[in-house]
Amino acid sequence: MDARQLEYFLAIVEHGGFSKAAAALHVAQPSLSQAMANLEADLGVAIFHRVGRGVVLSEAGTELLEPSRRVLRDLAAVRDTAAALAGLHGGTVEVATMPSPGIEPLTTLVQRFAELHPSVTVSTQAAFTPDEVVSLVRSGACELGLLGSASPVNPSGLDVLNVEDQPFVVVAAPGGPVEDDVALSPHDLAGQKLIASRTGSLMRSIVDDITAGGTGTEIVTVVDHRTSILPLVLTGVGVAVLPSAWTRLARRCGAVVAPIEPTAHLHVAMVSLPAHLTPAARAFLSLTGSLAAHRARPPSREG
């Protein structure tokens, strides 16, 4: 067994078959097939089942996924360490992120990381629940995971860095009853049309609590992709309840943002498998820790 065989194996899984994997790897398909035959012979088990012209993972192949990703990640860490010792730079940090943390603090983190390490690429993968983020990190698909949850998380086997708590705010088009930076209560949203995400998120639970108050507030649009929310707000479809991560972007786009009192908070954390981090990922994690410490510090008072 060698690293090349594991790389081929993962490529077949990720691209959904031998022909697409061969094209992505720029190798002849017979060579790829022979490498997998040799791997199966070395392991003594079938890792793929041939179904028609396609393949599906066997039980043994499924069990091989996570160890294979970790082996290749560790080899990448060795190469990156050697490159760093030689005074070279490069590599990729792979981060799984949920939508709101993907706005902020990810924007600030990537901006500062790019300034410090301009030759390193930050690659993000979308996830929509804390469990999805944890799964991507635990499986080795991503080195780091940025998530937001209703309460602090503590997944077994992972390190957790608590980054910040984001209060929820109301985002609305200008010229309406919502004034920028003027606090309001859920009751102040009486009669408003709300744009909401689907059931299951903390955002949606807050919206449901508001509509349950019997004030005439109603959900006018439900969206899967939260990138749709801000354009819908700006066109006057309705107002939205979002984590404060969206504040800077919303104001730059011309929307008004008002705090809600009282409100829940989105707990933002970064999770990682410390034994399997490349030097670039460790640097990104260290930068996240510095940002978390800075944001936890109370503002200074002058005079």
Tab-separated table of N, CA, C and O in Angstrom, residues 183-253:
chain	number	residue	atom	x	y	z
A	183	ALA	N	-32.636	50.191	19.227
A	183	ALA	CA	-33.078	48.898	19.750
A	183	ALA	C	-34.597	48.781	19.717
A	183	ALA	O	-35.326	49.760	19.921
A	184	LEU	N	-35.048	47.568	19.433
A	184	LEU	CA	-36.481	47.297	19.452
A	184	LEU	C	-36.741	45.954	20.116
A	184	LEU	O	-35.846	45.118	20.252
A	185	SER	N	-37.979	45.763	20.515
A	185	SER	CA	-38.384	44.505	21.138
A	185	SER	C	-39.121	43.664	20.111
A	185	SER	O	-39.567	44.190	19.076
A	186	PRO	N	-39.295	42.376	20.344
A	186	PRO	CA	-40.087	41.565	19.408
A	186	PRO	C	-41.475	42.141	19.172
A	186	PRO	O	-42.009	42.053	18.060
A	187	HIS	N	-42.062	42.770	20.185
A	187	HIS	CA	-43.403	43.352	20.034
A	187	HIS	C	-43.398	44.501	19.025
A	187	HIS	O	-44.411	44.776	18.367
A	188	ASP	N	-42.245	45.179	18.869
A	188	ASP	CA	-42.155	46.299	17.928
A	188	ASP	C	-42.238	45.841	16.478
A	188	ASP	O	-42.402	46.664	15.573
A	189	LEU	N	-42.128	44.528	16.246
A	189	LEU	CA	-42.212	44.000	14.884
A	189	LEU	C	-43.651	43.669	14.482
A	189	LEU	O	-43.873	43.040	13.449
A	190	ALA	N	-44.607	44.076	15.291
A	190	ALA	CA	-46.019	43.793	15.005
A	190	ALA	C	-46.392	44.250	13.604
A	190	ALA	O	-46.096	45.373	13.195
A	191	GLY	N	-47.023	43.338	12.856
A	191	GLY	CA	-47.482	43.660	11.515
A	191	GLY	C	-46.432	43.547	10.437
A	191	GLY	O	-46.746	43.726	9.250
A	192	GLN	N	-45.203	43.251	10.802
A	192	GLN	CA	-44.133	43.144	9.809
A	192	GLN	C	-44.186	41.799	9.078
A	192	GLN	O	-44.624	40.791	9.635
A	193	LYS	N	-43.717	41.793	7.849
A	193	LYS	CA	-43.540	40.557	7.096
A	193	LYS	C	-42.104	40.101	7.290
A	193	LYS	O	-41.167	40.897	7.135
A	194	LEU	N	-41.926	38.817	7.629
A	194	LEU	CA	-40.607	38.306	7.967
A	194	LEU	C	-40.101	37.342	6.905
A	194	LEU	O	-40.851	36.526	6.360
A	195	ILE	N	-38.800	37.426	6.625
A	195	ILE	CA	-38.096	36.464	5.771
A	195	ILE	C	-37.382	35.511	6.705
A	195	ILE	O	-36.648	35.938	7.600
A	196	ALA	N	-37.585	34.196	6.525
A	196	ALA	CA	-37.061	33.226	7.493
A	196	ALA	C	-36.379	32.063	6.795
A	196	ALA	O	-36.630	31.779	5.622
A	197	SER	N	-35.511	31.397	7.545
A	197	SER	CA	-34.926	30.144	7.086
A	197	SER	C	-35.881	29.008	7.453
A	197	SER	O	-36.879	29.208	8.143
A	198	ARG	N	-35.555	27.809	7.013
A	198	ARG	CA	-36.426	26.669	7.291
A	198	ARG	C	-36.344	26.256	8.761
A	198	ARG	O	-35.391	26.568	9.465
A	199	THR	N	-37.357	25.512	9.190
A	199	THR	CA	-37.439	25.062	10.574
A	199	THR	C	-36.209	24.244	10.953
A	199	THR	O	-35.728	23.419	10.179
A	200	GLY	N	-35.721	24.472	12.170
A	200	GLY	CA	-34.583	23.705	12.671
A	200	GLY	C	-33.419	24.562	13.103
A	200	GLY	O	-32.570	24.125	13.886
A	201	SER	N	-33.351	25.805	12.622
A	201	SER	CA	-32.250	26.683	12.992
A	201	SER	C	-32.653	27.579	14.155
A	201	SER	O	-33.839	27.788	14.430
A	202	LEU	N	-31.642	28.136	14.839
A	202	LEU	CA	-31.917	29.085	15.915
A	202	LEU	C	-32.587	30.332	15.357
A	202	LEU	O	-33.494	30.891	15.983
A	203	MET	N	-32.166	30.771	14.168
A	203	MET	CA	-32.803	31.914	13.525
A	203	MET	C	-34.301	31.696	13.379
A	203	MET	O	-35.107	32.570	13.684
A	204	ARG	N	-34.672	30.503	12.900
A	204	ARG	CA	-36.090	30.220	12.673
A	204	ARG	C	-36.863	30.152	13.989
A	204	ARG	O	-38.026	30.586	14.073
A	205	SER	N	-36.240	29.605	15.024
A	205	SER	CA	-36.948	29.512	16.307
A	205	SER	C	-37.256	30.898	16.864
A	205	SER	O	-38.316	31.113	17.473
A	206	ILE	N	-36.361	31.861	16.649
A	206	ILE	CA	-36.609	33.231	17.102
A	206	ILE	C	-37.776	33.837	16.323
A	206	ILE	O	-38.666	34.483	16.889
A	207	VAL	N	-37.764	33.617	14.999
A	207	VAL	CA	-38.860	34.112	14.162
A	207	VAL	C	-40.187	33.478	14.583
A	207	VAL	O	-41.224	34.161	14.672
A	208	ASP	N	-40.172	32.174	14.851
A	208	ASP	CA	-41.405	31.493	15.265
A	208	ASP	C	-41.927	32.051	16.582
A	208	ASP	O	-43.148	32.180	16.780
A	209	ASP	N	-41.025	32.383	17.504
A	209	ASP	CA	-41.446	32.977	18.778
A	209	ASP	C	-42.109	34.331	18.550
A	209	ASP	O	-43.095	34.685	19.225
A	210	ILE	N	-41.564	35.098	17.589
A	210	ILE	CA	-42.130	36.419	17.304
A	210	ILE	C	-43.529	36.288	16.695
A	210	ILE	O	-44.471	36.974	17.102
A	211	THR	N	-43.679	35.379	15.735
A	211	THR	CA	-44.979	35.228	15.070
A	211	THR	C	-46.021	34.611	15.995
A	211	THR	O	-47.220	34.815	15.804
A	212	ALA	N	-45.549	33.847	16.992
A	212	ALA	CA	-46.497	33.218	17.924
A	212	ALA	C	-47.083	34.212	18.918
A	212	ALA	O	-47.998	33.889	19.663
A	213	GLY	N	-46.560	35.439	18.923
A	213	GLY	CA	-47.026	36.421	19.889
A	213	GLY	C	-48.378	37.019	19.567
A	213	GLY	O	-48.899	37.817	20.352
A	214	GLY	N	-48.937	36.677	18.395
A	214	GLY	CA	-50.263	37.166	18.052
A	214	GLY	C	-50.309	38.642	17.729
A	214	GLY	O	-51.318	39.310	17.948
A	215	THR	N	-49.201	39.187	17.190
A	215	THR	CA	-49.140	40.622	16.891
A	215	THR	C	-49.393	40.925	15.417
A	215	THR	O	-49.230	42.064	14.997
A	216	GLY	N	-49.765	39.910	14.637
A	216	GLY	CA	-49.995	40.132	13.216
A	216	GLY	C	-48.755	40.010	12.370
A	216	GLY	O	-48.796	40.222	11.157
A	217	THR	N	-47.636	39.670	12.995
A	217	THR	CA	-46.402	39.430	12.246
A	217	THR	C	-46.503	38.082	11.554
A	217	THR	O	-46.961	37.112	12.147
A	218	GLU	N	-46.066	38.003	10.297
A	218	GLU	CA	-46.170	36.746	9.571
A	218	GLU	C	-44.936	36.499	8.718
A	218	GLU	O	-44.241	37.437	8.318
A	219	ILE	N	-44.680	35.222	8.466
A	219	ILE	CA	-43.583	34.833	7.582
A	219	ILE	C	-44.076	34.920	6.147
A	219	ILE	O	-45.057	34.284	5.771
A	220	VAL	N	-43.392	35.702	5.337
A	220	VAL	CA	-43.803	35.889	3.956
A	220	VAL	C	-42.956	35.056	2.989
A	220	VAL	O	-43.422	34.686	1.913
A	221	THR	N	-41.712	34.733	3.385
A	221	THR	CA	-40.816	33.963	2.521
A	221	THR	C	-39.936	33.070	3.378
A	221	THR	O	-39.420	33.492	4.414
A	222	VAL	N	-39.776	31.813	2.935
A	222	VAL	CA	-38.872	30.855	3.586
A	222	VAL	C	-37.794	30.481	2.580
A	222	VAL	O	-38.099	30.107	1.447
A	223	VAL	N	-36.520	30.596	2.976
A	223	VAL	CA	-35.418	30.358	2.050
A	223	VAL	C	-34.482	29.280	2.587
A	223	VAL	O	-34.295	29.146	3.796
A	224	ASP	N	-33.913	28.519	1.665
A	224	ASP	CA	-32.876	27.549	2.027
A	224	ASP	C	-31.507	28.213	2.055
A	224	ASP	O	-30.686	27.943	2.922
A	225	HIS	N	-31.250	29.052	1.066
A	225	HIS	CA	-29.943	29.692	0.932
A	225	HIS	C	-29.971	31.060	1.600
A	225	HIS	O	-30.673	31.965	1.136
A	226	ARG	N	-29.202	31.217	2.642
A	226	ARG	CA	-29.265	32.471	3.390
A	226	ARG	C	-28.646	33.634	2.626
A	226	ARG	O	-28.859	34.790	2.988
A	227	THR	N	-27.895	33.331	1.565
A	227	THR	CA	-27.395	34.407	0.728
A	227	THR	C	-28.542	35.129	0.023
A	227	THR	O	-28.367	36.242	-0.472
A	228	SER	N	-29.726	34.511	-0.022
A	228	SER	CA	-30.891	35.148	-0.640
A	228	SER	C	-31.562	36.157	0.289
A	228	SER	O	-32.343	36.997	-0.171
A	229	ILE	N	-31.290	36.074	1.577
A	229	ILE	CA	-32.047	36.881	2.536
A	229	ILE	C	-31.805	38.368	2.352
A	229	ILE	O	-32.754	39.160	2.266
A	230	LEU	N	-30.536	38.784	2.281
A	230	LEU	CA	-30.237	40.213	2.187
A	230	LEU	C	-30.805	40.845	0.913
A	230	LEU	O	-31.420	41.918	0.991
A	231	PRO	N	-30.677	40.222	-0.265
A	231	PRO	CA	-31.320	40.809	-1.453
A	231	PRO	C	-32.836	40.939	-1.308
A	231	PRO	O	-33.422	41.933	-1.756
A	232	LEU	N	-33.461	39.940	-0.671
A	232	LEU	CA	-34.906	40.016	-0.463
A	232	LEU	C	-35.272	41.164	0.470
A	232	LEU	O	-36.269	41.869	0.259
A	233	VAL	N	-34.473	41.367	1.510
A	233	VAL	CA	-34.705	42.492	2.423
A	233	VAL	C	-34.594	43.815	1.675
A	233	VAL	O	-35.444	44.708	1.797
A	234	LEU	N	-33.543	43.960	0.875
A	234	LEU	CA	-33.279	45.226	0.197
A	234	LEU	C	-34.336	45.567	-0.843
A	234	LEU	O	-34.547	46.742	-1.156
A	235	THR	N	-35.010	44.545	-1.389
A	235	THR	CA	-36.077	44.810	-2.358
A	235	THR	C	-37.425	45.052	-1.681
A	235	THR	O	-38.431	45.259	-2.357
A	236	GLY	N	-37.452	45.024	-0.339
A	236	GLY	CA	-38.666	45.346	0.391
A	236	GLY	C	-39.625	44.201	0.599
A	236	GLY	O	-40.773	44.420	0.999
A	237	VAL	N	-39.178	42.962	0.358
A	237	VAL	CA	-40.062	41.811	0.559
A	237	VAL	C	-40.443	41.668	2.031
A	237	VAL	O	-41.574	41.316	2.366
A	238	GLY	N	-39.507	41.939	2.912
A	238	GLY	CA	-39.767	41.812	4.340
A	238	GLY	C	-38.518	42.135	5.131
A	238	GLY	O	-37.502	42.555	4.569
A	239	VAL	N	-38.607	41.956	6.433
A	239	VAL	CA	-37.439	42.144	7.301
A	239	VAL	C	-36.950	40.768	7.732
A	239	VAL	O	-37.663	39.773	7.634
A	240	ALA	N	-35.704	40.700	8.194
A	240	ALA	CA	-35.120	39.426	8.592
A	240	ALA	C	-34.469	39.539	9.952
A	240	ALA	O	-33.975	40.608	10.340
A	241	VAL	N	-34.482	38.441	10.691
A	241	VAL	CA	-33.768	38.331	11.954
A	241	VAL	C	-32.517	37.506	11.688
A	241	VAL	O	-32.599	36.339	11.294
A	242	LEU	N	-31.341	38.121	11.876
A	242	LEU	CA	-30.071	37.492	11.529
A	242	LEU	C	-29.058	37.670	12.669
A	242	LEU	O	-29.170	38.616	13.456
A	243	PRO	N	-28.055	36.792	12.744
A	243	PRO	CA	-26.978	37.035	13.699
A	243	PRO	C	-26.240	38.321	13.345
A	243	PRO	O	-26.199	38.730	12.176
A	244	SER	N	-25.629	38.935	14.330
A	244	SER	CA	-24.951	40.214	14.114
A	244	SER	C	-23.775	40.102	13.146
A	244	SER	O	-23.229	41.130	12.716
A	245	ALA	N	-23.372	38.881	12.780
A	245	ALA	CA	-22.325	38.691	11.774
A	245	ALA	C	-22.657	39.411	10.478
A	245	ALA	O	-21.773	39.818	9.727
A	246	TRP	N	-23.954	39.575	10.200
A	246	TRP	CA	-24.392	40.180	8.942
A	246	TRP	C	-24.413	41.706	8.991
A	246	TRP	O	-24.653	42.357	7.978
A	247	THR	N	-24.158	42.297	10.138
A	247	THR	CA	-24.363	43.740	10.313
A	247	THR	C	-23.542	44.577	9.343
A	247	THR	O	-24.071	45.450	8.638
A	248	ARG	N	-22.233	44.343	9.301
A	248	ARG	CA	-21.374	45.190	8.465
A	248	ARG	C	-21.750	45.075	6.988
A	248	ARG	O	-21.849	46.081	6.271
A	249	LEU	N	-21.961	43.839	6.505
A	249	LEU	CA	-22.328	43.635	5.117
A	249	LEU	C	-23.669	44.282	4.802
A	249	LEU	O	-23.840	44.933	3.758
A	250	ALA	N	-24.644	44.111	5.715
A	250	ALA	CA	-25.977	44.671	5.487
A	250	ALA	C	-25.913	46.189	5.360
A	250	ALA	O	-26.537	46.780	4.467
A	251	ARG	N	-25.174	46.844	6.230
A	251	ARG	CA	-25.090	48.307	6.180
A	251	ARG	C	-24.354	48.775	4.929
A	251	ARG	O	-24.702	49.801	4.329
A	252	ARG	N	-23.342	48.043	4.529
A	252	ARG	CA	-22.632	48.419	3.303
A	252	ARG	C	-23.543	48.323	2.083
A	252	ARG	O	-23.353	49.042	1.104
A	253	CYS	N	-24.520	47.435	2.145
A	253	CYS	CA	-25.462	47.266	1.037
A	253	CYS	C	-26.629	48.244	1.124
A	253	CYS	O	-27.491	48.261	0.240
